[in-house]
mmCIF file of C-alpha atoms in Angstrom:
data_model
loop_
_atom_site.group_PDB
_atom_site.id
_atom_site.type_symbol
_atom_site.label_atom_id
_atom_site.label_comp_id
_atom_site.label_asym_id
_atom_site.label_seq_id
_atom_site.Cartn_x
_atom_site.Cartn_y
_atom_site.Cartn_z
ATOM 1 C CA TYR Y 1147 12.557 20.351 -12.800
ATOM 2 C CA ILE Y 1148 9.285 22.267 -13.337
ATOM 3 C CA ALA Y 1149 10.626 23.756 -16.586
ATOM 4 C CA THR Y 1150 11.604 20.295 -17.831
ATOM 5 C CA GLN Y 1151 8.207 18.818 -17.016
ATOM 6 C CA GLN Y 1152 6.416 21.789 -18.582
ATOM 7 C CA ALA Y 1153 8.501 21.382 -21.725
ATOM 8 C CA ASN Y 1154 7.112 17.852 -21.943
ATOM 9 C CA ALA Y 1155 3.580 18.814 -20.969
ATOM 10 C CA ASP Y 1156 2.263 17.070 -24.048
ATOM 11 C CA ARG Y 1157 2.944 13.807 -22.218
ATOM 12 C CA PRO Y 1158 0.652 12.649 -19.384
ATOM 13 C CA GLU Y 1159 3.674 11.350 -17.436
ATOM 14 C CA SER Y 1160 5.120 14.864 -17.216
ATOM 15 C CA LEU Y 1161 1.798 16.312 -16.126
ATOM 16 C CA ALA Y 1162 1.449 13.619 -13.445
ATOM 17 C CA ASN Y 1163 4.987 14.467 -12.256
ATOM 18 C CA LEU Y 1164 4.004 18.122 -12.041
ATOM 19 C CA GLY Y 1165 0.867 17.205 -10.147
ATOM 20 C CA GLY Y 1166 2.894 15.326 -7.581
ATOM 21 C CA LEU Y 1167 5.385 18.147 -7.180
ATOM 22 C CA TYR Y 1168 2.675 20.801 -6.832
ATOM 23 C CA ALA Y 1169 0.898 18.653 -4.250
ATOM 24 C CA ASP Y 1170 4.130 18.287 -2.260
ATOM 25 C CA LEU Y 1171 4.501 22.072 -2.386
ATOM 26 C CA GLY Y 1172 0.950 22.608 -1.201
ATOM 27 C CA LYS Y 1173 -0.107 24.169 -4.517
ATOM 28 C CA TRP Y 1174 -3.395 22.320 -4.520
ATOM 29 C CA ASP Y 1175 -5.090 24.043 -7.478
ATOM 30 C CA GLN Y 1176 -2.065 23.591 -9.729
ATOM 31 C CA ALA Y 1177 -1.720 19.929 -8.655
ATOM 32 C CA GLU Y 1178 -5.304 19.105 -9.462
ATOM 33 C CA ALA Y 1179 -5.128 20.995 -12.774
ATOM 34 C CA ALA Y 1180 -2.000 19.044 -13.794
ATOM 35 C CA TYR Y 1181 -3.630 15.674 -12.999
ATOM 36 C CA ARG Y 1182 -6.847 16.654 -14.775
ATOM 37 C CA THR Y 1183 -4.901 17.829 -17.850
ATOM 38 C CA ALA Y 1184 -3.049 14.502 -17.912
ATOM 39 C CA LEU Y 1185 -6.399 12.703 -17.984
ATOM 40 C CA LYS Y 1186 -7.769 14.931 -20.714
ATOM 41 C CA LEU Y 1187 -4.636 14.373 -22.754
ATOM 42 C CA GLN Y 1188 -4.769 10.577 -22.307
ATOM 43 C CA PRO Y 1189 -8.025 9.348 -20.731
ATOM 44 C CA ASP Y 1190 -6.650 5.812 -20.266
ATOM 45 C CA PHE Y 1191 -3.487 6.876 -18.368
ATOM 46 C CA VAL Y 1192 -4.127 4.905 -15.178
ATOM 47 C CA PRO Y 1193 -1.279 6.382 -13.060
ATOM 48 C CA ALA Y 1194 -2.962 9.798 -13.256
ATOM 49 C CA TYR Y 1195 -6.176 8.277 -11.847
ATOM 50 C CA VAL Y 1196 -4.235 6.742 -8.944
ATOM 51 C CA ASN Y 1197 -2.274 9.922 -8.277
ATOM 52 C CA LEU Y 1198 -5.336 12.145 -8.431
ATOM 53 C CA ALA Y 1199 -7.191 9.778 -6.102
ATOM 54 C CA ASP Y 1200 -4.258 9.997 -3.656
ATOM 55 C CA PHE Y 1201 -4.358 13.779 -3.991
ATOM 56 C CA TYR Y 1202 -8.036 13.673 -3.031
ATOM 57 C CA ARG Y 1203 -7.139 11.508 -0.053
ATOM 58 C CA LEU Y 1204 -4.746 14.210 1.129
ATOM 59 C CA ARG Y 1205 -7.510 16.788 0.730
ATOM 60 C CA GLY Y 1206 -10.061 14.676 2.605
ATOM 61 C CA HIS Y 1207 -12.142 13.803 -0.459
ATOM 62 C CA ASP Y 1208 -11.963 10.020 -0.608
ATOM 63 C CA GLU Y 1209 -15.391 9.847 -2.242
ATOM 64 C CA GLU Y 1210 -13.947 11.553 -5.298
ATOM 65 C CA GLY Y 1211 -10.902 9.265 -5.137
ATOM 66 C CA GLU Y 1212 -13.105 6.169 -5.058
ATOM 67 C CA LYS Y 1213 -14.856 7.270 -8.265
ATOM 68 C CA LEU Y 1214 -11.512 7.723 -9.972
ATOM 69 C CA LEU Y 1215 -10.118 4.375 -8.821
ATOM 70 C CA ARG Y 1216 -13.243 2.529 -9.946
ATOM 71 C CA GLN Y 1217 -12.994 4.307 -13.298
ATOM 72 C CA ALA Y 1218 -9.355 3.218 -13.541
ATOM 73 C CA LEU Y 1219 -10.466 -0.378 -12.977
ATOM 74 C CA THR Y 1220 -12.762 -0.119 -15.976
ATOM 75 C CA ILE Y 1221 -9.673 0.727 -18.024
ATOM 76 C CA GLU Y 1222 -7.314 -1.873 -16.489
ATOM 77 C CA ALA Y 1223 -9.399 -4.421 -14.569
ATOM 78 C CA ASP Y 1224 -6.335 -6.375 -13.428
ATOM 79 C CA ASN Y 1225 -4.186 -3.458 -12.199
ATOM 80 C CA ALA Y 1226 -2.874 -4.456 -8.768
ATOM 81 C CA ASP Y 1227 -1.801 -0.890 -7.936
ATOM 82 C CA VAL Y 1228 -5.331 0.410 -8.448
ATOM 83 C CA MET Y 1229 -6.805 -2.465 -6.445
ATOM 84 C CA HIS Y 1230 -4.375 -1.790 -3.582
ATOM 85 C CA SER Y 1231 -5.181 1.924 -3.563
ATOM 86 C CA LEU Y 1232 -8.896 1.187 -3.627
ATOM 87 C CA GLY Y 1233 -8.496 -1.373 -0.845
ATOM 88 C CA LEU Y 1234 -6.762 1.206 1.367
ATOM 89 C CA LEU Y 1235 -9.474 3.748 0.615
ATOM 90 C CA LEU Y 1236 -12.152 1.182 1.567
ATOM 91 C CA VAL Y 1237 -10.305 0.463 4.820
ATOM 92 C CA ARG Y 1238 -10.411 4.179 5.634
ATOM 93 C CA ALA Y 1239 -14.138 4.162 4.804
ATOM 94 C CA LYS Y 1240 -14.582 1.206 7.232
ATOM 95 C CA ARG Y 1241 -15.928 -1.015 4.463
ATOM 96 C CA GLN Y 1242 -13.889 -3.990 5.601
ATOM 97 C CA ASP Y 1243 -15.396 -6.749 3.437
ATOM 98 C CA GLU Y 1244 -14.900 -4.784 0.218
ATOM 99 C CA ALA Y 1245 -11.438 -3.696 1.381
ATOM 100 C CA LEU Y 1246 -10.337 -7.272 2.080
ATOM 101 C CA LYS Y 1247 -11.431 -8.387 -1.387
ATOM 102 C CA MET Y 1248 -9.470 -5.608 -3.073
ATOM 103 C CA LEU Y 1249 -6.361 -6.095 -0.905
ATOM 104 C CA ALA Y 1250 -6.459 -9.880 -1.447
ATOM 105 C CA GLU Y 1251 -6.743 -9.423 -5.180
ATOM 106 C CA SER Y 1252 -3.945 -6.882 -5.331
ATOM 107 C CA ALA Y 1253 -1.640 -9.236 -3.381
ATOM 108 C CA ARG Y 1254 -2.613 -12.130 -5.653
ATOM 109 C CA ARG Y 1255 -2.064 -10.189 -8.865
ATOM 110 C CA SER Y 1256 1.269 -8.750 -7.727
ATOM 111 C CA PRO Y 1257 3.074 -11.526 -5.889
ATOM 112 C CA ASP Y 1258 6.408 -9.735 -6.454
ATOM 113 C CA ASN Y 1259 5.325 -6.814 -4.267
ATOM 114 C CA PRO Y 1260 5.870 -7.673 -0.549
ATOM 115 C CA ARG Y 1261 4.008 -4.576 0.590
ATOM 116 C CA TYR Y 1262 0.715 -5.773 -0.893
ATOM 117 C CA SER Y 1263 0.895 -9.076 0.985
ATOM 118 C CA TYR Y 1264 1.898 -7.305 4.177
ATOM 119 C CA VAL Y 1265 -0.989 -4.817 4.026
ATOM 120 C CA TYR Y 1266 -3.464 -7.583 3.176
ATOM 121 C CA ALA Y 1267 -2.279 -9.531 6.229
ATOM 122 C CA LEU Y 1268 -2.646 -6.444 8.429
ATOM 123 C CA ALA Y 1269 -6.238 -6.046 7.211
ATOM 124 C CA LEU Y 1270 -6.952 -9.693 7.951
ATOM 125 C CA GLN Y 1271 -5.506 -9.398 11.462
ATOM 126 C CA SER Y 1272 -7.461 -6.193 12.100
ATOM 127 C CA GLY Y 1273 -10.609 -8.058 11.048
ATOM 128 C CA GLY Y 1274 -9.911 -10.845 13.502
ATOM 129 C CA ASP Y 1275 -8.609 -13.506 11.128
ATOM 130 C CA ILE Y 1276 -5.076 -13.845 12.557
ATOM 131 C CA GLU Y 1277 -4.617 -17.401 11.283
ATOM 132 C CA GLN Y 1278 -5.192 -16.340 7.670
ATOM 133 C CA ALA Y 1279 -2.965 -13.279 8.253
ATOM 134 C CA ILE Y 1280 -0.170 -15.589 9.406
ATOM 135 C CA LYS Y 1281 -0.696 -17.824 6.357
ATOM 136 C CA VAL Y 1282 -0.419 -14.830 4.013
ATOM 137 C CA LEU Y 1283 2.705 -13.607 5.793
ATOM 138 C CA GLU Y 1284 4.375 -17.012 5.836
ATOM 139 C CA ASP Y 1285 3.757 -17.349 2.116
ATOM 140 C CA ALA Y 1286 5.197 -13.860 1.567
ATOM 141 C CA HIS Y 1287 8.176 -14.721 3.769
ATOM 142 C CA GLN Y 1288 9.040 -17.586 1.429
ATOM 143 C CA ARG Y 1289 9.305 -15.099 -1.426
ATOM 144 C CA PHE Y 1290 10.883 -12.285 0.609
ATOM 145 C CA PRO Y 1291 12.915 -13.834 3.435
ATOM 146 C CA GLY Y 1292 14.674 -10.547 4.200
ATOM 147 C CA ASP Y 1293 11.625 -8.345 4.485
ATOM 148 C CA ARG Y 1294 11.703 -6.827 7.991
ATOM 149 C CA GLU Y 1295 8.050 -5.771 8.075
ATOM 150 C CA ILE Y 1296 6.933 -9.301 7.236
ATOM 151 C CA LEU Y 1297 9.236 -10.820 9.857
ATOM 152 C CA TYR Y 1298 8.137 -8.363 12.528
ATOM 153 C CA ALA Y 1299 4.486 -9.048 11.796
ATOM 154 C CA LEU Y 1300 5.060 -12.816 11.841
ATOM 155 C CA ALA Y 1301 6.779 -12.653 15.226
ATOM 156 C CA SER Y 1302 4.040 -10.413 16.636
ATOM 157 C CA TYR Y 1303 1.112 -12.376 15.221
ATOM 158 C CA HIS Y 1304 2.511 -15.754 16.328
ATOM 159 C CA HIS Y 1305 3.007 -14.295 19.797
ATOM 160 C CA GLU Y 1306 -0.552 -12.960 19.778
ATOM 161 C CA ASN Y 1307 -1.833 -16.318 18.541
ATOM 162 C CA GLY Y 1308 -0.136 -18.244 21.372
ATOM 163 C CA ASN Y 1309 2.800 -19.753 19.433
ATOM 164 C CA PRO Y 1310 5.920 -18.577 21.305
ATOM 165 C CA PHE Y 1311 8.256 -20.926 19.430
ATOM 166 C CA ALA Y 1312 7.329 -19.499 16.026
ATOM 167 C CA ALA Y 1313 7.335 -15.973 17.429
ATOM 168 C CA ARG Y 1314 10.921 -16.406 18.684
ATOM 169 C CA LEU Y 1315 11.975 -18.058 15.400
ATOM 170 C CA TYR Y 1316 10.855 -15.057 13.315
ATOM 171 C CA ALA Y 1317 12.158 -12.572 15.853
ATOM 172 C CA GLY Y 1318 15.568 -14.316 15.698
ATOM 173 C CA LYS Y 1319 15.573 -13.947 11.903
ATOM 174 C CA LEU Y 1320 14.687 -10.302 12.346
ATOM 175 C CA ARG Y 1321 17.514 -9.818 14.869
ATOM 176 C CA ALA Y 1322 19.980 -11.384 12.409
ATOM 177 C CA LEU Y 1323 18.936 -8.733 9.827
ATOM 178 C CA SER Y 1324 18.843 -5.780 12.231
ATOM 179 C CA PRO Y 1325 20.832 -6.565 15.373
ATOM 180 C CA GLN Y 1326 20.977 -2.940 16.574
ATOM 181 C CA ASP Y 1327 17.376 -1.953 15.823
ATOM 182 C CA PRO Y 1328 15.722 -0.804 19.069
ATOM 183 C CA ALA Y 1329 12.282 -1.966 17.889
ATOM 184 C CA VAL Y 1330 13.689 -5.454 17.359
ATOM 185 C CA GLN Y 1331 15.245 -5.379 20.834
ATOM 186 C CA ARG Y 1332 11.901 -4.367 22.370
ATOM 187 C CA LEU Y 1333 10.152 -7.174 20.478
ATOM 188 C CA LEU Y 1334 12.617 -9.730 21.709
ATOM 189 C CA GLN Y 1335 12.269 -8.479 25.254
ATOM 190 C CA GLN Y 1336 8.461 -8.667 24.980
ATOM 191 C CA LEU Y 1337 8.661 -12.243 23.699
ATOM 192 C CA GLN Y 1338 10.953 -13.274 26.565
ATOM 193 C CA GLU Y 1339 8.533 -11.844 29.097
#
């Protein structure tokens, strides 16, 4: 795999692939060098910015990652993946207002990605806006009726918000998808109590 990627090292995609592999192997210097070379080769290759920012997250250098993600947004201002990554970074930095804006925008710009809506709803709930979190999740549920994370969150949030009927409704849908899942069984037991 490494030989194949090195043979195509004139392409930023191959260098980004090498960076990811080296990071997985704990070869930090080689990983960073591969990402940096990808950016030198093609300065507008946004995936390398995102991957290098994630590499910096792993190394505990989110401040460097934030610079990269903001630079990526100057290249592709409407890139939902960059917005999502930046939103998560801002959550880690405890900059909730900025994080919510980024996560909301990433979910809005990528309505076909259930994960972005789910994470945005989690951030809303963590910030105390459970009603808006439920609204986001219910909207996402319409688009992704079989998404277990969304169903689980809907059941939990409705329970937390004092709506046992809705909580049992979503838990029942979840049970239909995963009847043997122990987490689903625990949720159902909690809702019955």
